[in-house]
Amino acid sequence: MEELSKEYDIHVNSQRKSDLDEWVAHYRSFAIEGQTANYIPALRNAHLSQLGITILEPGGTMIKSGDWEVPFTLQSISKVLSFIAACLGRGISYVLERVDVEPTGDAFNSIIRLEMHKPGKPFNPMINAGAITVASLLPGDSSQKKLEFLYGLFENLLGKRPTINEEVYQSEWQTSHRNRALAHYLKETNYLESEVEEALEVYLMQCSIEVTTEDIALLGLILSQDGYHPVRKEQVIPKKVAKLAKALMLTCGMYNASGKFAAFIGVPAKSGVSGGIMALVPPSARSGMPFQDGCGIGIYGPAIDEYGNSVAGSLLLKQMAQEWDLSIF
Ligand SMILES: NC(=O)CC[C@H](N)C(=O)O
């Protein structure tokens, strides 16, 4: 009986791998509909047509396809991790006093709501205003100490110390005028707990952490299991914090395309302008479903659309969600 189910697993997994290879080959060409993130000089030269994916299941099954091993910077995917770190270090209620959990429908770097809605509390931690505020809330009285706290979380989750892409960091540090403007505004309204330059340094360093699709698939997998690390067999993020992070990914993670993502893909996901998408499928109550025990998904495709989301990566995720019935709704 056990032998039979093993054979079944091997068959199902090789079918999924060949489906995935076919979709990756197909959607790669859609990258020409997007552009690399031109506003960050060091991201301009990424190879438009790259597309890669890793899927990790809690039992250890791993499916990889395309350019899965190409390193890229986390950019806004880091916002999920810094929000989790701030909740761990300062407590959920303290963090939520300074940043809300409401989607905006505005661009990720928009400044408009800070002034239009008094007293100017950032709407959520997935947009830049919220993420810069969260960076200032991380424990420690210097940017280095705040970053150490954040790196500690990464080490705990991924089992390795994060590496920083210095070129991307310097490139953004020198050109981040809008983020500086956001930080100054937040300082004036007392939401920022540190100095402007300190919060910016933390925020831009976290954006410059280098990963592969395998790393973000593992982060997604841990979140899919409500903060339980299936390899280390340990609760590494409190369940309450993991659930909050997933709700924020679903409602705000794809910026002003989050509604469309929920409607047509239907899984919690977070994108970054370098072209990464961290997504996850929670365990399903319906038996016989693909990825029934849940999975983490890491995607990289550097051509992004007007919302800042990977063009080919979003199409690939949509195809997977439709074919494998992954929507949580
Ligand atoms: N959407 C993103 O990935 C934005 C992150 C980028 N570092 C910025 O602040 O503009």
PDB file of C-alpha atoms in Angstrom, residues 30-290:
ATOM      1  CA  PHE A  30       5.365  37.749 -21.867  1.00  0.00           C
ATOM      2  CA  ALA A  31       8.145  39.640 -20.086  1.00  0.00           C
ATOM      3  CA  ILE A  32       8.367  42.026 -23.051  1.00  0.00           C
ATOM      4  CA  GLU A  33       5.083  43.520 -21.816  1.00  0.00           C
ATOM      5  CA  GLY A  34       6.943  44.776 -18.743  1.00  0.00           C
ATOM      6  CA  GLN A  35      10.131  46.619 -17.842  1.00  0.00           C
ATOM      7  CA  THR A  36      12.823  46.265 -15.215  1.00  0.00           C
ATOM      8  CA  ALA A  37      12.541  48.653 -12.261  1.00  0.00           C
ATOM      9  CA  ASN A  38      14.164  51.622 -13.989  1.00  0.00           C
ATOM     10  CA  TYR A  39      13.952  53.978 -11.048  1.00  0.00           C
ATOM     11  CA  ILE A  40      16.595  51.940  -9.187  1.00  0.00           C
ATOM     12  CA  PRO A  41      19.686  52.198 -11.459  1.00  0.00           C
ATOM     13  CA  ALA A  42      21.222  48.875 -10.318  1.00  0.00           C
ATOM     14  CA  LEU A  43      18.064  46.963 -11.261  1.00  0.00           C
ATOM     15  CA  ARG A  44      17.893  48.337 -14.807  1.00  0.00           C
ATOM     16  CA  ASN A  45      20.123  45.706 -16.355  1.00  0.00           C
ATOM     17  CA  ALA A  46      18.367  42.562 -15.154  1.00  0.00           C
ATOM     18  CA  HIS A  47      17.620  40.016 -17.920  1.00  0.00           C
ATOM     19  CA  LEU A  48      14.014  40.664 -18.879  1.00  0.00           C
ATOM     20  CA  SER A  49      13.196  37.168 -20.051  1.00  0.00           C
ATOM     21  CA  GLN A  50      14.327  35.313 -16.957  1.00  0.00           C
ATOM     22  CA  LEU A  51      11.631  33.366 -15.170  1.00  0.00           C
ATOM     23  CA  GLY A  52      12.121  30.855 -12.399  1.00  0.00           C
ATOM     24  CA  ILE A  53      10.143  29.163  -9.686  1.00  0.00           C
ATOM     25  CA  THR A  54      10.531  26.931  -6.636  1.00  0.00           C
ATOM     26  CA  ILE A  55       7.636  25.182  -4.901  1.00  0.00           C
ATOM     27  CA  LEU A  56       8.229  23.597  -1.490  1.00  0.00           C
ATOM     28  CA  GLU A  57       5.860  21.276   0.316  1.00  0.00           C
ATOM     29  CA  PRO A  58       6.006  20.560   4.054  1.00  0.00           C
ATOM     30  CA  GLY A  59       6.946  16.899   3.480  1.00  0.00           C
ATOM     31  CA  GLY A  60      10.105  18.001   1.671  1.00  0.00           C
ATOM     32  CA  THR A  61       8.927  17.724  -1.949  1.00  0.00           C
ATOM     33  CA  MET A  62      10.546  20.428  -4.024  1.00  0.00           C
ATOM     34  CA  ILE A  63       9.698  21.399  -7.592  1.00  0.00           C
ATOM     35  CA  LYS A  64      11.990  23.823  -9.407  1.00  0.00           C
ATOM     36  CA  SER A  65      11.838  25.198 -12.898  1.00  0.00           C
ATOM     37  CA  GLY A  66      13.541  27.762 -15.133  1.00  0.00           C
ATOM     38  CA  ASP A  67      15.861  30.385 -13.631  1.00  0.00           C
ATOM     39  CA  TRP A  68      15.064  29.361 -10.081  1.00  0.00           C
ATOM     40  CA  GLU A  69      18.624  29.851  -8.836  1.00  0.00           C
ATOM     41  CA  VAL A  70      19.221  33.413 -10.095  1.00  0.00           C
ATOM     42  CA  PRO A  71      19.884  35.724  -7.124  1.00  0.00           C
ATOM     43  CA  PHE A  72      17.761  38.858  -6.786  1.00  0.00           C
ATOM     44  CA  THR A  73      17.062  41.409  -4.068  1.00  0.00           C
ATOM     45  CA  LEU A  74      14.028  41.071  -1.842  1.00  0.00           C
ATOM     46  CA  GLN A  75      12.803  44.664  -2.259  1.00  0.00           C
ATOM     47  CA  SER A  76       9.239  44.858  -0.958  1.00  0.00           C
ATOM     48  CA  ILE A  77       9.024  41.173  -0.073  1.00  0.00           C
ATOM     49  CA  SER A  78      11.206  42.220   2.895  1.00  0.00           C
ATOM     50  CA  LYS A  79       8.249  44.212   4.241  1.00  0.00           C
ATOM     51  CA  VAL A  80       6.562  40.994   5.373  1.00  0.00           C
ATOM     52  CA  LEU A  81       9.659  39.955   7.314  1.00  0.00           C
ATOM     53  CA  SER A  82      10.303  43.336   8.905  1.00  0.00           C
ATOM     54  CA  PHE A  83       6.647  43.529   9.962  1.00  0.00           C
ATOM     55  CA  ILE A  84       6.974  40.082  11.576  1.00  0.00           C
ATOM     56  CA  ALA A  85      10.244  41.123  13.246  1.00  0.00           C
ATOM     57  CA  ALA A  86       8.680  44.329  14.621  1.00  0.00           C
ATOM     58  CA  CYS A  87       5.734  42.336  16.025  1.00  0.00           C
ATOM     59  CA  LEU A  88       8.162  39.896  17.656  1.00  0.00           C
ATOM     60  CA  GLY A  89      10.271  42.678  19.122  1.00  0.00           C
ATOM     61  CA  ARG A  90       7.636  45.226  20.140  1.00  0.00           C
ATOM     62  CA  GLY A  91       4.347  43.316  20.282  1.00  0.00           C
ATOM     63  CA  ILE A  92       1.468  43.362  17.783  1.00  0.00           C
ATOM     64  CA  SER A  93      -0.579  46.083  19.486  1.00  0.00           C
ATOM     65  CA  TYR A  94       2.381  48.463  19.728  1.00  0.00           C
ATOM     66  CA  VAL A  95       3.095  48.062  16.014  1.00  0.00           C
ATOM     67  CA  LEU A  96      -0.558  48.455  15.038  1.00  0.00           C
ATOM     68  CA  GLU A  97      -0.785  51.731  16.960  1.00  0.00           C
ATOM     69  CA  ARG A  98       1.649  53.124  14.389  1.00  0.00           C
ATOM     70  CA  VAL A  99       0.623  51.367  11.205  1.00  0.00           C
ATOM     71  CA  ASP A 100      -2.851  50.257  10.128  1.00  0.00           C
ATOM     72  CA  VAL A 101      -3.980  47.138   8.234  1.00  0.00           C
ATOM     73  CA  GLU A 102      -6.084  48.759   5.477  1.00  0.00           C
ATOM     74  CA  PRO A 103      -5.411  48.422   1.724  1.00  0.00           C
ATOM     75  CA  THR A 104      -5.041  51.721  -0.122  1.00  0.00           C
ATOM     76  CA  GLY A 105      -5.630  51.236  -3.843  1.00  0.00           C
ATOM     77  CA  ASP A 106      -2.693  53.625  -4.357  1.00  0.00           C
ATOM     78  CA  ALA A 107       0.794  52.992  -5.725  1.00  0.00           C
ATOM     79  CA  PHE A 108       3.281  51.421  -3.282  1.00  0.00           C
ATOM     80  CA  ASN A 109       5.270  54.647  -2.941  1.00  0.00           C
ATOM     81  CA  SER A 110       2.321  57.033  -2.806  1.00  0.00           C
ATOM     82  CA  ILE A 111       2.389  59.885  -0.329  1.00  0.00           C
ATOM     83  CA  ILE A 112      -1.150  61.170  -0.847  1.00  0.00           C
ATOM     84  CA  ARG A 113      -3.015  59.448   2.002  1.00  0.00           C
ATOM     85  CA  LEU A 114      -0.581  60.521   4.676  1.00  0.00           C
ATOM     86  CA  GLU A 115      -1.868  64.074   4.341  1.00  0.00           C
ATOM     87  CA  MET A 116      -5.440  63.391   3.300  1.00  0.00           C
ATOM     88  CA  HIS A 117      -6.330  61.206   6.290  1.00  0.00           C
ATOM     89  CA  LYS A 118      -5.570  62.832   9.617  1.00  0.00           C
ATOM     90  CA  PRO A 119      -3.634  62.065  11.775  1.00  0.00           C
ATOM     91  CA  GLY A 120      -1.560  60.540   8.954  1.00  0.00           C
ATOM     92  CA  LYS A 121      -1.098  56.991  10.207  1.00  0.00           C
ATOM     93  CA  PRO A 122       0.304  54.837   7.375  1.00  0.00           C
ATOM     94  CA  PHE A 123      -2.410  52.586   5.966  1.00  0.00           C
ATOM     95  CA  ASN A 124      -0.508  49.288   6.021  1.00  0.00           C
ATOM     96  CA  PRO A 125       3.014  47.855   6.406  1.00  0.00           C
ATOM     97  CA  MET A 126       3.183  46.659   2.763  1.00  0.00           C
ATOM     98  CA  ILE A 127       3.394  50.147   1.253  1.00  0.00           C
ATOM     99  CA  ASN A 128       6.562  52.204   1.602  1.00  0.00           C
ATOM    100  CA  ALA A 129       5.155  54.653   4.192  1.00  0.00           C
ATOM    101  CA  GLY A 130       4.152  51.758   6.438  1.00  0.00           C
ATOM    102  CA  ALA A 131       7.359  49.806   5.868  1.00  0.00           C
ATOM    103  CA  ILE A 132       9.616  52.789   6.650  1.00  0.00           C
ATOM    104  CA  THR A 133       7.633  53.284   9.875  1.00  0.00           C
ATOM    105  CA  VAL A 134       7.987  49.582  10.715  1.00  0.00           C
ATOM    106  CA  ALA A 135      11.762  49.802  10.072  1.00  0.00           C
ATOM    107  CA  SER A 136      11.964  52.575  12.674  1.00  0.00           C
ATOM    108  CA  LEU A 137      10.100  50.400  15.200  1.00  0.00           C
ATOM    109  CA  LEU A 138      12.541  47.476  15.083  1.00  0.00           C
ATOM    110  CA  PRO A 139      14.237  46.980  18.473  1.00  0.00           C
ATOM    111  CA  GLY A 140      17.611  48.736  18.944  1.00  0.00           C
ATOM    112  CA  ASP A 141      18.774  52.340  19.145  1.00  0.00           C
ATOM    113  CA  SER A 142      20.813  52.346  15.934  1.00  0.00           C
ATOM    114  CA  SER A 143      20.284  51.182  12.359  1.00  0.00           C
ATOM    115  CA  GLN A 144      22.886  48.456  12.915  1.00  0.00           C
ATOM    116  CA  LYS A 145      21.068  47.065  15.956  1.00  0.00           C
ATOM    117  CA  LYS A 146      17.713  47.165  14.174  1.00  0.00           C
ATOM    118  CA  LEU A 147      19.209  45.333  11.219  1.00  0.00           C
ATOM    119  CA  GLU A 148      20.821  42.767  13.504  1.00  0.00           C
ATOM    120  CA  PHE A 149      17.395  42.020  14.947  1.00  0.00           C
ATOM    121  CA  LEU A 150      15.959  41.567  11.467  1.00  0.00           C
ATOM    122  CA  TYR A 151      18.900  39.420  10.295  1.00  0.00           C
ATOM    123  CA  GLY A 152      18.364  37.258  13.396  1.00  0.00           C
ATOM    124  CA  LEU A 153      14.852  36.474  12.184  1.00  0.00           C
ATOM    125  CA  PHE A 154      16.187  35.561   8.716  1.00  0.00           C
ATOM    126  CA  GLU A 155      18.825  33.308  10.245  1.00  0.00           C
ATOM    127  CA  ASN A 156      16.198  31.585  12.330  1.00  0.00           C
ATOM    128  CA  LEU A 157      13.929  30.995   9.335  1.00  0.00           C
ATOM    129  CA  LEU A 158      16.430  30.261   6.555  1.00  0.00           C
ATOM    130  CA  GLY A 159      19.326  28.879   8.587  1.00  0.00           C
ATOM    131  CA  LYS A 160      21.815  31.362   7.096  1.00  0.00           C
ATOM    132  CA  ARG A 161      22.802  34.962   7.553  1.00  0.00           C
ATOM    133  CA  PRO A 162      21.404  37.198   4.807  1.00  0.00           C
ATOM    134  CA  THR A 163      23.791  38.750   2.298  1.00  0.00           C
ATOM    135  CA  ILE A 164      23.305  42.310   1.119  1.00  0.00           C
ATOM    136  CA  ASN A 165      23.677  43.402  -2.501  1.00  0.00           C
ATOM    137  CA  GLU A 166      25.755  46.534  -1.830  1.00  0.00           C
ATOM    138  CA  GLU A 167      25.422  47.808  -5.379  1.00  0.00           C
ATOM    139  CA  VAL A 168      21.631  47.780  -5.197  1.00  0.00           C
ATOM    140  CA  TYR A 169      21.725  49.346  -1.719  1.00  0.00           C
ATOM    141  CA  GLN A 170      24.036  52.195  -2.796  1.00  0.00           C
ATOM    142  CA  SER A 171      22.070  52.726  -5.964  1.00  0.00           C
ATOM    143  CA  GLU A 172      18.833  53.158  -4.061  1.00  0.00           C
ATOM    144  CA  TRP A 173      20.327  55.109  -1.167  1.00  0.00           C
ATOM    145  CA  GLN A 174      21.500  57.746  -3.639  1.00  0.00           C
ATOM    146  CA  THR A 175      18.228  58.007  -5.543  1.00  0.00           C
ATOM    147  CA  SER A 176      15.584  57.415  -2.879  1.00  0.00           C
ATOM    148  CA  HIS A 177      14.128  60.911  -2.871  1.00  0.00           C
ATOM    149  CA  ARG A 178      10.524  59.858  -2.568  1.00  0.00           C
ATOM    150  CA  ASN A 179      11.254  57.449   0.286  1.00  0.00           C
ATOM    151  CA  ARG A 180      13.161  60.270   2.018  1.00  0.00           C
ATOM    152  CA  ALA A 181      10.164  62.547   1.538  1.00  0.00           C
ATOM    153  CA  LEU A 182       7.872  59.894   3.041  1.00  0.00           C
ATOM    154  CA  ALA A 183      10.224  59.443   5.989  1.00  0.00           C
ATOM    155  CA  HIS A 184      10.436  63.185   6.659  1.00  0.00           C
ATOM    156  CA  TYR A 185       6.663  63.467   6.566  1.00  0.00           C
ATOM    157  CA  LEU A 186       6.317  60.521   8.974  1.00  0.00           C
ATOM    158  CA  LYS A 187       8.886  62.115  11.280  1.00  0.00           C
ATOM    159  CA  GLU A 188       6.893  65.319  11.395  1.00  0.00           C
ATOM    160  CA  THR A 189       3.686  63.455  12.263  1.00  0.00           C
ATOM    161  CA  ASN A 190       5.515  61.443  14.982  1.00  0.00           C
ATOM    162  CA  TYR A 191       4.962  58.015  13.473  1.00  0.00           C
ATOM    163  CA  LEU A 192       8.668  57.493  12.823  1.00  0.00           C
ATOM    164  CA  GLU A 193      10.417  56.380  16.013  1.00  0.00           C
ATOM    165  CA  SER A 194      13.983  56.902  14.812  1.00  0.00           C
ATOM    166  CA  GLU A 195      15.822  59.561  12.857  1.00  0.00           C
ATOM    167  CA  VAL A 196      14.919  59.774   9.161  1.00  0.00           C
ATOM    168  CA  GLU A 197      18.291  58.548   7.846  1.00  0.00           C
ATOM    169  CA  GLU A 198      18.346  55.663  10.318  1.00  0.00           C
ATOM    170  CA  ALA A 199      14.904  54.365   9.270  1.00  0.00           C
ATOM    171  CA  LEU A 200      15.850  54.750   5.608  1.00  0.00           C
ATOM    172  CA  GLU A 201      19.104  52.868   6.058  1.00  0.00           C
ATOM    173  CA  VAL A 202      17.270  49.952   7.693  1.00  0.00           C
ATOM    174  CA  TYR A 203      14.502  49.985   5.081  1.00  0.00           C
ATOM    175  CA  LEU A 204      16.841  50.116   2.072  1.00  0.00           C
ATOM    176  CA  MET A 205      19.197  47.493   3.514  1.00  0.00           C
ATOM    177  CA  GLN A 206      16.313  45.081   4.048  1.00  0.00           C
ATOM    178  CA  CYS A 207      15.236  45.719   0.440  1.00  0.00           C
ATOM    179  CA  SER A 208      18.795  44.827  -0.700  1.00  0.00           C
ATOM    180  CA  ILE A 209      18.913  41.379   0.936  1.00  0.00           C
ATOM    181  CA  GLU A 210      19.807  38.881  -1.762  1.00  0.00           C
ATOM    182  CA  VAL A 211      17.785  35.680  -2.151  1.00  0.00           C
ATOM    183  CA  THR A 212      16.800  33.003  -4.653  1.00  0.00           C
ATOM    184  CA  THR A 213      13.333  31.590  -5.345  1.00  0.00           C
ATOM    185  CA  GLU A 214      14.221  28.706  -3.011  1.00  0.00           C
ATOM    186  CA  ASP A 215      14.680  31.100  -0.061  1.00  0.00           C
ATOM    187  CA  ILE A 216      11.370  32.880  -0.553  1.00  0.00           C
ATOM    188  CA  ALA A 217       9.579  29.585  -1.171  1.00  0.00           C
ATOM    189  CA  LEU A 218      10.798  28.445   2.259  1.00  0.00           C
ATOM    190  CA  LEU A 219       9.579  31.694   3.853  1.00  0.00           C
ATOM    191  CA  GLY A 220       6.216  31.182   2.136  1.00  0.00           C
ATOM    192  CA  LEU A 221       6.097  27.566   3.295  1.00  0.00           C
ATOM    193  CA  ILE A 222       6.677  28.559   6.952  1.00  0.00           C
ATOM    194  CA  LEU A 223       3.865  31.121   6.688  1.00  0.00           C
ATOM    195  CA  SER A 224       1.588  28.569   5.026  1.00  0.00           C
ATOM    196  CA  GLN A 225       2.090  26.371   8.119  1.00  0.00           C
ATOM    197  CA  ASP A 226       1.114  29.281  10.424  1.00  0.00           C
ATOM    198  CA  GLY A 227       4.712  29.930  11.480  1.00  0.00           C
ATOM    199  CA  TYR A 228       5.702  26.283  12.005  1.00  0.00           C
ATOM    200  CA  HIS A 229       9.009  25.336  10.354  1.00  0.00           C
ATOM    201  CA  PRO A 230       8.351  21.884   8.890  1.00  0.00           C
ATOM    202  CA  VAL A 231      12.023  21.050   8.434  1.00  0.00           C
ATOM    203  CA  ARG A 232      13.194  22.167  11.877  1.00  0.00           C
ATOM    204  CA  LYS A 233       9.883  21.018  13.402  1.00  0.00           C
ATOM    205  CA  GLU A 234       9.607  24.143  15.478  1.00  0.00           C
ATOM    206  CA  GLN A 235       7.179  27.068  15.816  1.00  0.00           C
ATOM    207  CA  VAL A 236       9.441  29.886  14.597  1.00  0.00           C
ATOM    208  CA  ILE A 237       6.809  32.625  14.218  1.00  0.00           C
ATOM    209  CA  PRO A 238       3.862  32.860  16.637  1.00  0.00           C
ATOM    210  CA  LYS A 239       0.677  31.716  14.907  1.00  0.00           C
ATOM    211  CA  LYS A 240      -1.090  35.026  15.539  1.00  0.00           C
ATOM    212  CA  VAL A 241       1.713  37.006  13.863  1.00  0.00           C
ATOM    213  CA  ALA A 242       1.874  34.592  10.896  1.00  0.00           C
ATOM    214  CA  LYS A 243      -1.873  34.884  10.340  1.00  0.00           C
ATOM    215  CA  LEU A 244      -1.690  38.676  10.440  1.00  0.00           C
ATOM    216  CA  ALA A 245       1.181  38.687   7.934  1.00  0.00           C
ATOM    217  CA  LYS A 246      -0.792  36.430   5.564  1.00  0.00           C
ATOM    218  CA  ALA A 247      -3.896  38.610   5.780  1.00  0.00           C
ATOM    219  CA  LEU A 248      -1.747  41.624   4.907  1.00  0.00           C
ATOM    220  CA  MET A 249      -0.196  39.775   1.976  1.00  0.00           C
ATOM    221  CA  LEU A 250      -3.633  38.904   0.622  1.00  0.00           C
ATOM    222  CA  THR A 251      -5.168  42.359   1.042  1.00  0.00           C
ATOM    223  CA  CYS A 252      -2.138  44.599   0.395  1.00  0.00           C
ATOM    224  CA  GLY A 253       0.764  42.435  -0.831  1.00  0.00           C
ATOM    225  CA  MET A 254       0.414  43.142  -4.546  1.00  0.00           C
ATOM    226  CA  TYR A 255      -0.166  46.883  -3.974  1.00  0.00           C
ATOM    227  CA  ASN A 256      -3.004  48.365  -5.999  1.00  0.00           C
ATOM    228  CA  ALA A 257      -3.440  45.083  -7.878  1.00  0.00           C
ATOM    229  CA  SER A 258      -4.170  43.177  -4.630  1.00  0.00           C
ATOM    230  CA  GLY A 259      -7.914  43.029  -5.358  1.00  0.00           C
ATOM    231  CA  LYS A 260      -7.306  41.521  -8.796  1.00  0.00           C
ATOM    232  CA  PHE A 261      -4.869  39.032  -7.310  1.00  0.00           C
ATOM    233  CA  ALA A 262      -7.372  37.937  -4.667  1.00  0.00           C
ATOM    234  CA  ALA A 263     -10.121  37.689  -7.278  1.00  0.00           C
ATOM    235  CA  PHE A 264      -8.248  35.846 -10.032  1.00  0.00           C
ATOM    236  CA  ILE A 265      -5.458  34.013  -8.209  1.00  0.00           C
ATOM    237  CA  GLY A 266      -6.656  33.874  -4.619  1.00  0.00           C
ATOM    238  CA  VAL A 267      -3.531  33.080  -2.588  1.00  0.00           C
ATOM    239  CA  PRO A 268      -1.565  35.345  -0.217  1.00  0.00           C
ATOM    240  CA  ALA A 269       1.355  36.821  -2.170  1.00  0.00           C
ATOM    241  CA  LYS A 270       3.940  39.581  -1.834  1.00  0.00           C
ATOM    242  CA  SER A 271       5.881  41.109  -4.672  1.00  0.00           C
ATOM    243  CA  GLY A 272       8.975  43.262  -4.978  1.00  0.00           C
ATOM    244  CA  VAL A 273      10.107  45.555  -7.799  1.00  0.00           C
ATOM    245  CA  SER A 274      13.110  43.355  -8.556  1.00  0.00           C
ATOM    246  CA  GLY A 275      10.543  40.850  -9.874  1.00  0.00           C
ATOM    247  CA  GLY A 276      10.186  38.439  -6.952  1.00  0.00           C
ATOM    248  CA  ILE A 277       6.888  37.039  -5.725  1.00  0.00           C
ATOM    249  CA  MET A 278       6.596  35.128  -2.453  1.00  0.00           C
ATOM    250  CA  ALA A 279       3.316  33.224  -2.372  1.00  0.00           C
ATOM    251  CA  LEU A 280       1.817  30.417  -0.342  1.00  0.00           C
ATOM    252  CA  VAL A 281      -1.022  27.954  -0.336  1.00  0.00           C
ATOM    253  CA  PRO A 282      -2.503  27.102   3.073  1.00  0.00           C
ATOM    254  CA  PRO A 283      -3.362  23.470   3.860  1.00  0.00           C
ATOM    255  CA  SER A 284      -6.710  22.526   2.385  1.00  0.00           C
ATOM    256  CA  ALA A 285      -9.604  20.944   4.270  1.00  0.00           C
ATOM    257  CA  ARG A 286     -10.757  19.215   1.043  1.00  0.00           C
ATOM    258  CA  SER A 287      -9.040  15.873   0.545  1.00  0.00           C
ATOM    259  CA  GLY A 288      -7.371  14.995  -2.749  1.00  0.00           C
ATOM    260  CA  MET A 289      -6.520  18.619  -3.578  1.00  0.00           C
ATOM    261  CA  PRO A 290      -3.173  19.455  -5.190  1.00  0.00           C
TER     262      PRO A 290
END
